[in-house]
Structures are given as C-alpha cells and as structure tokens.
Coordinates of C-alpha atoms and ligand atoms in Angstrom, one line a residue:
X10 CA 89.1 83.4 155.2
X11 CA 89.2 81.0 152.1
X12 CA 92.2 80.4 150.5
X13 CA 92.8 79.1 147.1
X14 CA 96.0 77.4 145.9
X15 CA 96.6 78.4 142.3
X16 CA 99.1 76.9 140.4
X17 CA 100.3 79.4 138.0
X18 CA 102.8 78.2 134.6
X19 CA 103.3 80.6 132.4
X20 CA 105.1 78.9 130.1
X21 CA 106.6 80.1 126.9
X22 CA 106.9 83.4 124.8
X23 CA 103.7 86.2 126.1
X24 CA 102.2 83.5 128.3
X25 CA 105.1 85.3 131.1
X26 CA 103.4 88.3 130.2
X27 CA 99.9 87.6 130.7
X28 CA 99.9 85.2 133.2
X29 CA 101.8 87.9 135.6
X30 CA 99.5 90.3 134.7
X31 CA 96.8 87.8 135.3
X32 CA 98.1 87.2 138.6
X33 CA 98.4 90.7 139.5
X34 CA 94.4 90.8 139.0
X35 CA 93.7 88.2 140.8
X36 CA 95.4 89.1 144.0
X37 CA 93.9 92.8 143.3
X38 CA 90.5 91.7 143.2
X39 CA 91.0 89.0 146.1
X40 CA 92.2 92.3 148.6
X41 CA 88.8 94.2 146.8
X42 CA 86.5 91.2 147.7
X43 CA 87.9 90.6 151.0
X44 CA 86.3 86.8 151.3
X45 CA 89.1 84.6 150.4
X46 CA 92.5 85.5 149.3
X47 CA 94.1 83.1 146.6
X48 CA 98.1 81.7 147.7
X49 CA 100.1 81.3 144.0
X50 CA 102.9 79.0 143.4
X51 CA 104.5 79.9 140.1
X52 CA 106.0 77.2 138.3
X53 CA 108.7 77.6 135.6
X54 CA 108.6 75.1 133.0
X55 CA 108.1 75.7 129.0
X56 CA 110.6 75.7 126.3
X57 CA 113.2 77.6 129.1
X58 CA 113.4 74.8 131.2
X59 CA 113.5 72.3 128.5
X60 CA 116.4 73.5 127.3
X61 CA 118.3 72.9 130.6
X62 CA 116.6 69.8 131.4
X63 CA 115.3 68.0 128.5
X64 CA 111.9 68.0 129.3
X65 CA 109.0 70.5 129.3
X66 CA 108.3 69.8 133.2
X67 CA 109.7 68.2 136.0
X68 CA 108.7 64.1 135.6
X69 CA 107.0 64.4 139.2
X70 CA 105.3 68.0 138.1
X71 CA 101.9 67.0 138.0
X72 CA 102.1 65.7 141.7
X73 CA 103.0 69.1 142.5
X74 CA 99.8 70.6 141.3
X75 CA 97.4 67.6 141.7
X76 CA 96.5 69.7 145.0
X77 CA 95.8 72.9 144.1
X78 CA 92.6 74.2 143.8
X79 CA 93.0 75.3 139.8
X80 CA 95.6 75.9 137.2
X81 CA 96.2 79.6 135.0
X82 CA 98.2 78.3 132.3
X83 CA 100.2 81.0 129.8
X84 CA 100.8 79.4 126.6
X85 CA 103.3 76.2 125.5
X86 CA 105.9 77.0 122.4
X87 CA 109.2 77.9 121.8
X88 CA 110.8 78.7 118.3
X89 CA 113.7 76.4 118.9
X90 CA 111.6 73.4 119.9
X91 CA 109.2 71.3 117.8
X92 CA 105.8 72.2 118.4
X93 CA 104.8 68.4 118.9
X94 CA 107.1 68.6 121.8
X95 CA 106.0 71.6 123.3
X96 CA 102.2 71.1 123.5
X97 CA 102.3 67.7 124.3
X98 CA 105.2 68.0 126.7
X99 CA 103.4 70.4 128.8
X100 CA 99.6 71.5 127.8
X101 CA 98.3 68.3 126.8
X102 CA 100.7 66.4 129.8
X103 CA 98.4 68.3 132.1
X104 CA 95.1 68.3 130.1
X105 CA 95.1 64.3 129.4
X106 CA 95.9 63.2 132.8
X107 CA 93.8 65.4 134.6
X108 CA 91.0 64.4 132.6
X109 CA 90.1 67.8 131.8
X110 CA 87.8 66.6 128.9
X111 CA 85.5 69.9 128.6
X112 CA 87.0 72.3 126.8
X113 CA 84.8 75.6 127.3
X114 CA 85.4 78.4 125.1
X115 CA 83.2 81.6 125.5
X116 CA 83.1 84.3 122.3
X117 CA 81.4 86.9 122.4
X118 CA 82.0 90.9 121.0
X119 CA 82.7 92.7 124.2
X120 CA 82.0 96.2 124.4
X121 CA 84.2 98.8 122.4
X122 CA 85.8 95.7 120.6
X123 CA 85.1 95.9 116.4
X124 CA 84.2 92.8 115.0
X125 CA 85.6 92.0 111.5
X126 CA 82.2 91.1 110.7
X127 CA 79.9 94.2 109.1
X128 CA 76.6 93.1 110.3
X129 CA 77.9 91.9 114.1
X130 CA 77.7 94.4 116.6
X131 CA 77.5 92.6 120.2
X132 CA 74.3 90.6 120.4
X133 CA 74.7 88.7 117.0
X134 CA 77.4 87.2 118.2
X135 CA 77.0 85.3 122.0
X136 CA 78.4 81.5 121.8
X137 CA 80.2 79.1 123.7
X138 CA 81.9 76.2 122.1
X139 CA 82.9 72.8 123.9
X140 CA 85.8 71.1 122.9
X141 CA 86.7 67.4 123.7
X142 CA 89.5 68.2 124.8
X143 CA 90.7 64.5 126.1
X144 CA 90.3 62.1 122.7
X145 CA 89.7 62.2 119.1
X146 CA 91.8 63.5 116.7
X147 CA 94.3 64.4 119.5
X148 CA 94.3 61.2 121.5
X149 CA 97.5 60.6 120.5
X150 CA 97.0 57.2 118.9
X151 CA 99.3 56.4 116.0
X152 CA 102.9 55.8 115.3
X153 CA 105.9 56.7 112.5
X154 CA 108.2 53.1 110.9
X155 CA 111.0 53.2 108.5
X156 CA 111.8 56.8 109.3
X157 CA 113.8 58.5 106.5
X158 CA 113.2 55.5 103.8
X159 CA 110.7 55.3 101.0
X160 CA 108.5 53.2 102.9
X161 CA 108.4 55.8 105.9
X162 CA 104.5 55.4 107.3
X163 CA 102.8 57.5 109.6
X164 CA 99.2 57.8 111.3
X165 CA 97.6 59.7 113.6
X166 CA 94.3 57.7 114.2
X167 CA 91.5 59.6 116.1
X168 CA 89.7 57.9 118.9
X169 CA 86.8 58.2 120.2
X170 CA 85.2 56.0 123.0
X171 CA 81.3 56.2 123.7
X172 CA 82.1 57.3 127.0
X173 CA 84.0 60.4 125.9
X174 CA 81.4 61.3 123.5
X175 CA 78.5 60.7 125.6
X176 CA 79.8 62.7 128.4
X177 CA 80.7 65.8 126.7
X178 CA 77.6 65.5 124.9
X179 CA 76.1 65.5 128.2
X180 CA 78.0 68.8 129.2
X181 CA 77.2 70.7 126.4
X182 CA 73.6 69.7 126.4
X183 CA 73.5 71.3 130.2
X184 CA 75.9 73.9 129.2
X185 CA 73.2 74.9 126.0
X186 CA 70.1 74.2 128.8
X187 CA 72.2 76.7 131.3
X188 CA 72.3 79.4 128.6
X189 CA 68.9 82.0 127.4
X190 CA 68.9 80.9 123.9
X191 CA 68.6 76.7 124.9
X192 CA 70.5 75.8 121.9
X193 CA 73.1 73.4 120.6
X194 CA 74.9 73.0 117.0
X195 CA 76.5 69.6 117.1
X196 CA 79.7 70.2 114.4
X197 CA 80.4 66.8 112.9
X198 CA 82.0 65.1 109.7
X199 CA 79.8 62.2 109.7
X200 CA 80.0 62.2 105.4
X201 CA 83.2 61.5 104.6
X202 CA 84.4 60.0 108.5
X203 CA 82.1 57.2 108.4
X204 CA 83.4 55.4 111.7
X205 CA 84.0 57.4 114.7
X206 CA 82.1 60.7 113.6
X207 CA 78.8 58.5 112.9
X208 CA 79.2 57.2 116.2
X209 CA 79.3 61.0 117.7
X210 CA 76.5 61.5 115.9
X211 CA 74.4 58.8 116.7
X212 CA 75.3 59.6 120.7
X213 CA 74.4 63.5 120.1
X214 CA 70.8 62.0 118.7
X215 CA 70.9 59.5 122.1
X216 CA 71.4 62.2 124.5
X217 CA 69.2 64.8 123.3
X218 CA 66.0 63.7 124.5
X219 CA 67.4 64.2 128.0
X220 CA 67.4 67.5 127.3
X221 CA 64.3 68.4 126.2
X222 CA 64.0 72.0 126.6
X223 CA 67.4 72.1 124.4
X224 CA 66.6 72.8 120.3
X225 CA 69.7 71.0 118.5
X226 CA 70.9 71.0 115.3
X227 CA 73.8 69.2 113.4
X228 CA 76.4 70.7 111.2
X229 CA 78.9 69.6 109.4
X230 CA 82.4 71.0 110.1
X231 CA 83.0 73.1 106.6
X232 CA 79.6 74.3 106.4
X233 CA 79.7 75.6 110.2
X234 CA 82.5 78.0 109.2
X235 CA 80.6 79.6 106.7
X236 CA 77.4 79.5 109.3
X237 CA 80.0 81.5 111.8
X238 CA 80.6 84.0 109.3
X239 CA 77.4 84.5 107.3
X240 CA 74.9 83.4 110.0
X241 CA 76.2 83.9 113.2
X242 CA 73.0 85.5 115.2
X243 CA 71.7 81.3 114.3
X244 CA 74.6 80.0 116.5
X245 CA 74.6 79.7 120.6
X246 CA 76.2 76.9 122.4
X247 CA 78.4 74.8 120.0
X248 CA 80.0 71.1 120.4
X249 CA 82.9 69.6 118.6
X250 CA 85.1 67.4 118.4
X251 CA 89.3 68.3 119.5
X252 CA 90.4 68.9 116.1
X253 CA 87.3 70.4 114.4
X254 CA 87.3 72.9 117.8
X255 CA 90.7 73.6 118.0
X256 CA 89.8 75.5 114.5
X257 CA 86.5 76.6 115.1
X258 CA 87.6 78.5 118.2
X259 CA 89.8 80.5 116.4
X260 CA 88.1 81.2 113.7
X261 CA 85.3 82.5 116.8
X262 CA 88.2 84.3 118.6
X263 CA 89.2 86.0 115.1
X264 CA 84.9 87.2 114.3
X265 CA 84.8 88.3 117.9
X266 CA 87.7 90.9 117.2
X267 CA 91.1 89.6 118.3
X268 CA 92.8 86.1 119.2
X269 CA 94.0 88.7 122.2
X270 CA 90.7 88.1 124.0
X271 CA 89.2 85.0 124.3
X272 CA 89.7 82.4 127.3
X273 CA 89.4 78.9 127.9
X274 CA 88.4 76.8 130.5
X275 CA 90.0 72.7 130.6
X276 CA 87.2 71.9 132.7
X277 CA 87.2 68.1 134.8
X278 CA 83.7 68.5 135.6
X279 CA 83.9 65.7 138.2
X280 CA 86.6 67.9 140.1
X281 CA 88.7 64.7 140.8
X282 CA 91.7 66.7 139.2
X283 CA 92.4 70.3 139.2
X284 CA 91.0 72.6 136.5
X285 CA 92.7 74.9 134.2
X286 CA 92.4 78.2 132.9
X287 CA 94.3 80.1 130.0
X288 CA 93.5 82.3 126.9
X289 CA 93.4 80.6 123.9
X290 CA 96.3 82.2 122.4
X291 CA 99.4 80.9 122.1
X292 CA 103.1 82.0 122.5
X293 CA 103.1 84.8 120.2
X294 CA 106.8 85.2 119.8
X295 CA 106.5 87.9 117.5
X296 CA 105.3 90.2 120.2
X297 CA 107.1 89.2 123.2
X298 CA 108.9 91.2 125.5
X299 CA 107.4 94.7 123.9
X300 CA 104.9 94.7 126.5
X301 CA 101.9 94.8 123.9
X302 CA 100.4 91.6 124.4
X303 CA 96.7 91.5 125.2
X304 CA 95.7 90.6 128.7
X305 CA 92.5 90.3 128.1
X306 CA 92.1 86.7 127.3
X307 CA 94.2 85.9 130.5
X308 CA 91.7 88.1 132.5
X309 CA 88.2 86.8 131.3
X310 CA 89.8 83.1 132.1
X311 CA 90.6 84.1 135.7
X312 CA 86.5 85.1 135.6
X313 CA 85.9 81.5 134.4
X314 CA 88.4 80.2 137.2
X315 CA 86.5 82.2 139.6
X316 CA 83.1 80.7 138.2
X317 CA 84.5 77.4 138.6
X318 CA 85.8 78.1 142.4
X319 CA 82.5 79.7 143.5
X320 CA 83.2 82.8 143.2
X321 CA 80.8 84.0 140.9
X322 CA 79.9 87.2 142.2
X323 CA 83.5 88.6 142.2
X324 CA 83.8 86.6 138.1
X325 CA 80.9 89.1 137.5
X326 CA 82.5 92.0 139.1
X327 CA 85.6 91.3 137.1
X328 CA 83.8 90.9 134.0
X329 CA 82.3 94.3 134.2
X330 CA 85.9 95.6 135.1
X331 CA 87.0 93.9 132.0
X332 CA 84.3 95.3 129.5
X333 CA 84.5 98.6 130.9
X334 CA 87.7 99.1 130.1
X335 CA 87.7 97.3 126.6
X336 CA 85.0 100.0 126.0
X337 CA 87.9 102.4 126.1
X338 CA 89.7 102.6 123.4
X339 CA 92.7 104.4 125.1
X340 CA 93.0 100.9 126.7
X341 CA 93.2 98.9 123.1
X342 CA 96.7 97.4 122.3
X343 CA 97.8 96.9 119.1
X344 CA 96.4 93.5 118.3
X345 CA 93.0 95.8 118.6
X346 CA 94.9 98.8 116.3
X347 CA 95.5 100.4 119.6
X348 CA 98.6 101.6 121.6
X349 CA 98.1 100.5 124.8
X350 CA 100.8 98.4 126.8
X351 CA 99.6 95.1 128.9
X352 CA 100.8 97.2 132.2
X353 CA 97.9 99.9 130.9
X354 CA 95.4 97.3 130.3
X355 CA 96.0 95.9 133.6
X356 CA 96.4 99.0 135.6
X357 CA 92.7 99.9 134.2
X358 CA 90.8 96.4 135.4
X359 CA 92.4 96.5 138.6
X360 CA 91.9 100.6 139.4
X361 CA 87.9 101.2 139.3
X362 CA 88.8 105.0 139.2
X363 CA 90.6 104.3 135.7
X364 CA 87.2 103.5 134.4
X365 CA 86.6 105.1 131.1
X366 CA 85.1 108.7 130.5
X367 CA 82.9 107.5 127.9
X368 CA 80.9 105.4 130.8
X369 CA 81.0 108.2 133.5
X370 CA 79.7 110.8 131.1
X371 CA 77.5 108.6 129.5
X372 CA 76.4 107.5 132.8
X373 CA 76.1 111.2 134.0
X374 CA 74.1 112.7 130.9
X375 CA 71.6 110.1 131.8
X376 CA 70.9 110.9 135.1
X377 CA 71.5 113.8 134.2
X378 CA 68.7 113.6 131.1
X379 CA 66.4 112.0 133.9
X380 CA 66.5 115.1 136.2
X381 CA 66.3 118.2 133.2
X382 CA 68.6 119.4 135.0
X383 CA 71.0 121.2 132.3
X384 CA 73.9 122.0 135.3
X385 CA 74.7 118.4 135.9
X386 CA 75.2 118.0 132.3
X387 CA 77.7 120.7 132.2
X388 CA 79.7 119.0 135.6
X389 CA 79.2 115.9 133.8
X390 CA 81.5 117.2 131.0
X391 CA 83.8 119.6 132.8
X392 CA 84.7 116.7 135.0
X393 CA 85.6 115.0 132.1
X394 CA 87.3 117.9 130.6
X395 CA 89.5 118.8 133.8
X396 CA 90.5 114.7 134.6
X397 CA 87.9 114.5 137.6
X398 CA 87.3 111.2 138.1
X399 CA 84.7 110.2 136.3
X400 CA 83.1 107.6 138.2
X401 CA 82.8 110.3 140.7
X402 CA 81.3 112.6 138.2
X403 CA 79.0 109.7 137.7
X404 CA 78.5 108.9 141.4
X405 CA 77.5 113.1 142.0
X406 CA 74.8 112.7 139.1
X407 CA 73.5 109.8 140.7
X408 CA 73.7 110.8 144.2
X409 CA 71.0 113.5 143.3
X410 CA 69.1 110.9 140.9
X411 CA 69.1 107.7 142.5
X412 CA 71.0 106.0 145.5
X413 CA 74.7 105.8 144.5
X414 CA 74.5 102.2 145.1
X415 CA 72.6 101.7 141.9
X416 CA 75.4 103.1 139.5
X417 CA 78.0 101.3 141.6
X418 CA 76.3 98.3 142.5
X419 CA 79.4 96.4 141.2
X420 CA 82.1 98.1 143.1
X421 CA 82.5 97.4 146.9
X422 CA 82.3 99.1 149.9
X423 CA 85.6 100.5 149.9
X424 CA 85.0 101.8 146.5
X425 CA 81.8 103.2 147.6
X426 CA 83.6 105.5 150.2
X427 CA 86.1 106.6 147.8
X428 CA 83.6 107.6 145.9
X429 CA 81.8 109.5 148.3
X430 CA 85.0 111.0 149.6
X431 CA 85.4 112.3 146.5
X432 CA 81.6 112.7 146.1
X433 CA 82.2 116.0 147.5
X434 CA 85.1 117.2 145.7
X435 CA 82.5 116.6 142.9
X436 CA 79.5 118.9 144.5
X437 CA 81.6 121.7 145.3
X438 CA 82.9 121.5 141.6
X439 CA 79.7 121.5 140.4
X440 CA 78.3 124.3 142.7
X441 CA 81.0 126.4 141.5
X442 CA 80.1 126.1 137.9
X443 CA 76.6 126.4 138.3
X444 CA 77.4 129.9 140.5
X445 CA 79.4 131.4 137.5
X446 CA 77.1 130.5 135.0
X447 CA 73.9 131.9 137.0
X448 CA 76.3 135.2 137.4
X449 CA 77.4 134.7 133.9
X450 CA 73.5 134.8 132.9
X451 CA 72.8 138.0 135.0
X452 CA 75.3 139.9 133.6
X453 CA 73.9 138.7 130.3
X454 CA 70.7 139.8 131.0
X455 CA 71.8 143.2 132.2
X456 CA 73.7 144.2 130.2
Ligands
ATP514 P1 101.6 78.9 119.3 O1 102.4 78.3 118.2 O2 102.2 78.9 120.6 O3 100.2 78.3 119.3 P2 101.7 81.3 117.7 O4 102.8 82.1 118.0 O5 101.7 80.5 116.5 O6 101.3 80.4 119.0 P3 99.3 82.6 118.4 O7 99.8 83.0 119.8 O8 98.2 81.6 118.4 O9 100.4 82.2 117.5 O10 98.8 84.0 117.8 C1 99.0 84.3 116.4 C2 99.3 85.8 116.3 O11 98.2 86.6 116.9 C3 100.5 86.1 117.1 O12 101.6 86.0 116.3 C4 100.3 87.6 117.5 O13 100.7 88.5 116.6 C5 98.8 87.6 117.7 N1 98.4 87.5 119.1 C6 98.1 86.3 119.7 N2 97.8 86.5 121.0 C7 97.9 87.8 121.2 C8 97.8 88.7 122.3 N3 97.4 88.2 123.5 N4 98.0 90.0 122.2 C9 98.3 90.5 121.0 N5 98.5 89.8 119.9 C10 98.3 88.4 120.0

C-alpha cells in the first residue's frame, strides 16, 4: 500500500485546532479509500516553542521535512511575538527555501455558504488566484540604519527577477488553460511602479502567445478590487504579484463567505522540495481554544494535497464530503452565523451517514418525482422526520429508481453495504407506511 509522509505543524493560535482536525480527515478518508494510508509526524514549533527556544523552529527543521512527501501547515502568529518574526521565522522559512513559488488559492461559494455579495449565488463566483509566493514585495530585500535617531531609514525593496515572473506566468497561464472558462486577469501596478511591475507586465504580454487558447486581460491592482466586487462573473483564473495577492485573496476569501474556508496550496511545481498546504487564515487568537474555528479551509487544502499527491479521486470524494456538509446549516460555525463546533464540522465530513437531510430528501423527492410514486415521497419525509438515515432514505428511493450506485457513486464499497444493510430497515419502513395509509384510505372510503 502507498504511504505518504506528511509533515504536519500546526503552529500558533487555531492552526492546533484545524490542523488536528485536518489530520483526523485525512487518516479517516485514507482507512475509506483503502489505497494508501498517509504516516504523520507532527511538529511543534510556532510562537510556543519560540518562547523556550528563541526561535520559531529548530535551525536543522527544514532537514527534517525536506523528505516528506507534503507539508499541512496551521497558521504562524502569536500575540506576544512580533508578527515579522513569526511569519518569517516559520511560514516564509519553509516557503522561500523550498521554492514553493506558486501560490494557488481557489474561491469559490460552496454550497449552503451566503456570499456577502447580493447578486453571487455560486456560479458568479469560480476563481483561482496565483500568488508569487517566492519574490516581490516579500523577498525580503531591504534594511533599517540609525535606529531610534532622526535619521532612522528603512526600505523594503521588492524584487522581481525575469525568471520568477516568467515562470509563474507560465503556471497560471496552464493553470487558466486547465480551467473551463480559459481565462487569465494579470493584476499589475505598472502606472505608478514603473520598474519591476512594467517588467511583469511586459513578461505576461511574452508568455501569452504560448497559450493561445488562453483569453487574458490586465488589471491594475485597485481597479481589480472593485472588478471582484461589482464584476465578479468577468473574473476566472487570476495572477499577482506576493503583495497585491496576499490582499486580493482575502478580499476573495471574504466575497466567497468567510476567511474560515478557503485553502491554499505553496506549490514547488518542479517537486524538488516538498509542497505545502494550509487555509489561508491565520492564528485567530480571538477564537482559540472555544472549539469554534472553521475547519473547512483546513479540509479543502488536504483536497489540494491530495490533488498534488495523485490522489484525485479521493480530493474529489472529499470535496463532495466537504460541500455536502457546508450545505447544512446545522454544520455552520459562528464565523458562518452558525453554532456549530469544529469537532461537529469534522465529525460530519468524516461520517457519510451525517450527510445532511436537506440532500437525502431532496435527493429522495426526485426519485421519488421520477417514479409518481406519492408513497416514496411520504418515506422520504418520515425518514427525515423519525432521524432515519437519510442517505439510506435516499439509497431506498433510488434502489427502486436507478442502481444505487448512481446516488452514491462517491461513497465506497463499504459505504455501499451500509447502506444496503440499512437499505432494508428503509423498505420495511416504508412498507409499513404505505400499509396504514392504504387501510387509512379504506376506512376513509367506507365509512
Ligand atoms: P494572523 O495575524 O495570524 O494572520 P489574525 O488573527 O490577524 O491572523 P486571521 O486569522 O487572518 O487574523 O482572521 C481574522 C479574523 O477572522 C479572526 O480574528 C477570526 O475572528 C476570523 N477567522 C479567521 N479564521 C477563522 C476560522 N477558521 N474560523 C472562524 N473564524 C475565523
């Protein structure tokens, strides 16, 4: 069987909290698929371990990971220690050296989620945007002199080399030819940055006609905003620079309904260096320990690390297991305005049979719809009512509409015969009902 060595760090503040519940998903899914099985070494360091060591990881630490197969990363922040410190002591120590220069950031509304946006209900709203994620604005370039006097000085000077550009260029031109739509917005701020950005933009205008089947356009980085916001439906695959990005994506994470949900990807294409996967939030001290932070950000980046391993067809599975339960709102924590606790949230992806009544039901009355067959309907709904399980309410309709494998094609074998198992339970229920109401209709009629 295949085993994948994940490096798992946490880090500071909810990142504990998501990246166990992360893990727990993971190794659920892994015993579900049966095909490979993942081996996790956790790793300790954040703000924590700075505090006893003076330093954010171990000096050898990214020896210790160079060999693993990918990285699920929490989040990097501590209220006691400078943020400058923190991010670049452990995120961006990982990120840099590892070359991990594509930065891939999916949004998109997911079902039962509310976008703050009036006119965006799922399809309006579908991007991906690539983030340099190894130079510019956050190469680290610059320096501070006469700290403390009048003549203190600082810069932060963003760099960009025409390799950097051109190859993330490259990535999100076959990133945009990968996707339906075939489109790319290059965000720039060639106007007033008349260096560096003119040079990204004169490399976007080089690359393109690689990519011939890919319709570009260029934008620069105030207008885009407004673009997200007023035009979104116009947007698809999206690249910018580190800075312009870092903003853009939460600003995406934000329209899409909650910085709770979306994932990131610190892709090194080349796979010379392990990958890594975390949500794009960060520490979140104001919520941790209550048990209320959002796994779903956490989740949909394992589906990327999945992607990225291979494993597509179990990143797919997971997905749906995601977005059925989003599409519950019984499973919405608070950043969402629900009540739910991350130990819900996660309980739901991993358990199929947790899978919400709105989808069995719905799922039911169609099959249901298909056949005229009122009785169904009314199983359907008592199911529902009494706490059957309503994939198995599902599963009956469809047994007497279709094979069973067409409702659960996304579930595996093992799901299959629970189902069936329980299949039964179902019929009889639904024999029952359908007795009392025929009796129900002769007395009726008698009388
Ligand atoms: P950092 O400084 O580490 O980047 P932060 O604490 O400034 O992080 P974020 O984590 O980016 O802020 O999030 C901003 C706010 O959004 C948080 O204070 C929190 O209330 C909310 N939030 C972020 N992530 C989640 C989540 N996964 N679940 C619920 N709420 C979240």
């Amino acid at each position: 069987m295949k085993t994948y060595k994940i490096a798992a760090i946490p880090g500071d503040g909810i990142g504990t909290e998501v990246v166990s519940a992360g893990v727990e998903v993971l190794a659920a899914l892994a015993k579900r698929e049966g095909s490979f099985q993942f081996e996790i070494d956790h790793f300790d360091w954040g703000g924590e371990y700075y505090k006893k060591h003076g330093c954010m990881m171990p000096e050898n630490g990214r020896s210790l990971i160079h060999g693993h197969d990918a990285i699920l990363f929490g989040s990097a922040g501590h209220p006691e220690i400078p943020d400058h410190i923190t991010l670049w002591g452990l995120r961006l120590a990982i990120c840099q050296p590892f070359d991990q220069y594509a930065n891939v950031r999916p949004t998109r509304v997911l079902p039962g989620i509310i976008s703050p946006l009036r006119s965006v209900q799922h399809k309006e709203l579908d991007w991906v945007i690539v983030r340099e994620n190894s130079e510019g604005e956050y190469a680290g370039v610059g320096g501070r002199v006469h700290q403390g006097s009048a003549l203190e000085a600082a810069t932060d000077v963003a760099m960009f080399t025409r390799a950097g550009v051109e190859r993330i260029m490259r990535f999100a031109f076959n990133l945009a030819r990968s996707r339906p739509r075939k489109l790319l917005t290059v965000v720039t701020k060639s106007n007033a940055q008349r260096h560096a950005m003119v040079m990204w933009d004169e490399i976007a205008a080089e690359v393109a006609p690689e990519f011939n089947d890919v319709t570009w356009d260029k934008m620069l980085v105030d207008a885009m905003t407004m673009r997200m916001v007023m035009r979104p439906q116009t947007i698809d695959t999206v690249v910018a620079t580190n800075l312009h990005a870092d903003i853009l994506s939460d600003l995406a994470a934000a329209l899409a309904g909650s910085l709770g949900i979306a994932p990131t990807a610190n892709l090194n294409p080349e796979r010379n260096f392990p990958s890594m996967f975390e949500p794009i939030h960060g520490s979140a001290f104001d919520i941790m320990g209550k048990g209320i932070a959002n796994p779903i950000g956490t989740f949909w980046s394992t589906v990327m690390m999945l992607e990225h391993l291979g494993e597509k067809p179990a990143g797919e599975r997971l997905m749906k297991a995601i977005e059925r339960v989003t599409a519950d709102k019984r499973f919405h924590t608070p950043d969402l305005g629900g009540k739910a606790k991350t130990a819900e949230v996660t309980a739901a992806v991993i358990d199929p049979s947790m899978a919400p009544i709105s989808d069995g039901v719905r799922n039911g009355l169609l099959h249901a719809l298909y056949l005229g067959n009122y009785p169904v309907v009314i199983v359907v709904g008592a199911g529902g009512f009494v706490g059957v399980r309503t994939d198995v309410a599902a599963a009956w309709c469809a047994f007497v509409a279709d094979p069973v494998d067409r409702i659960l094609r996304h579930q595996t074998d093992q799901d299959r015969q629970t189902v069936l198992k329980f299949d039964s339970i179902g019929s009889l229920f639904g024999i029952i009902v359908v007795l009392h109401a025929i009796r129900f209709c002769q007395k009726n009629t008698r009388s």
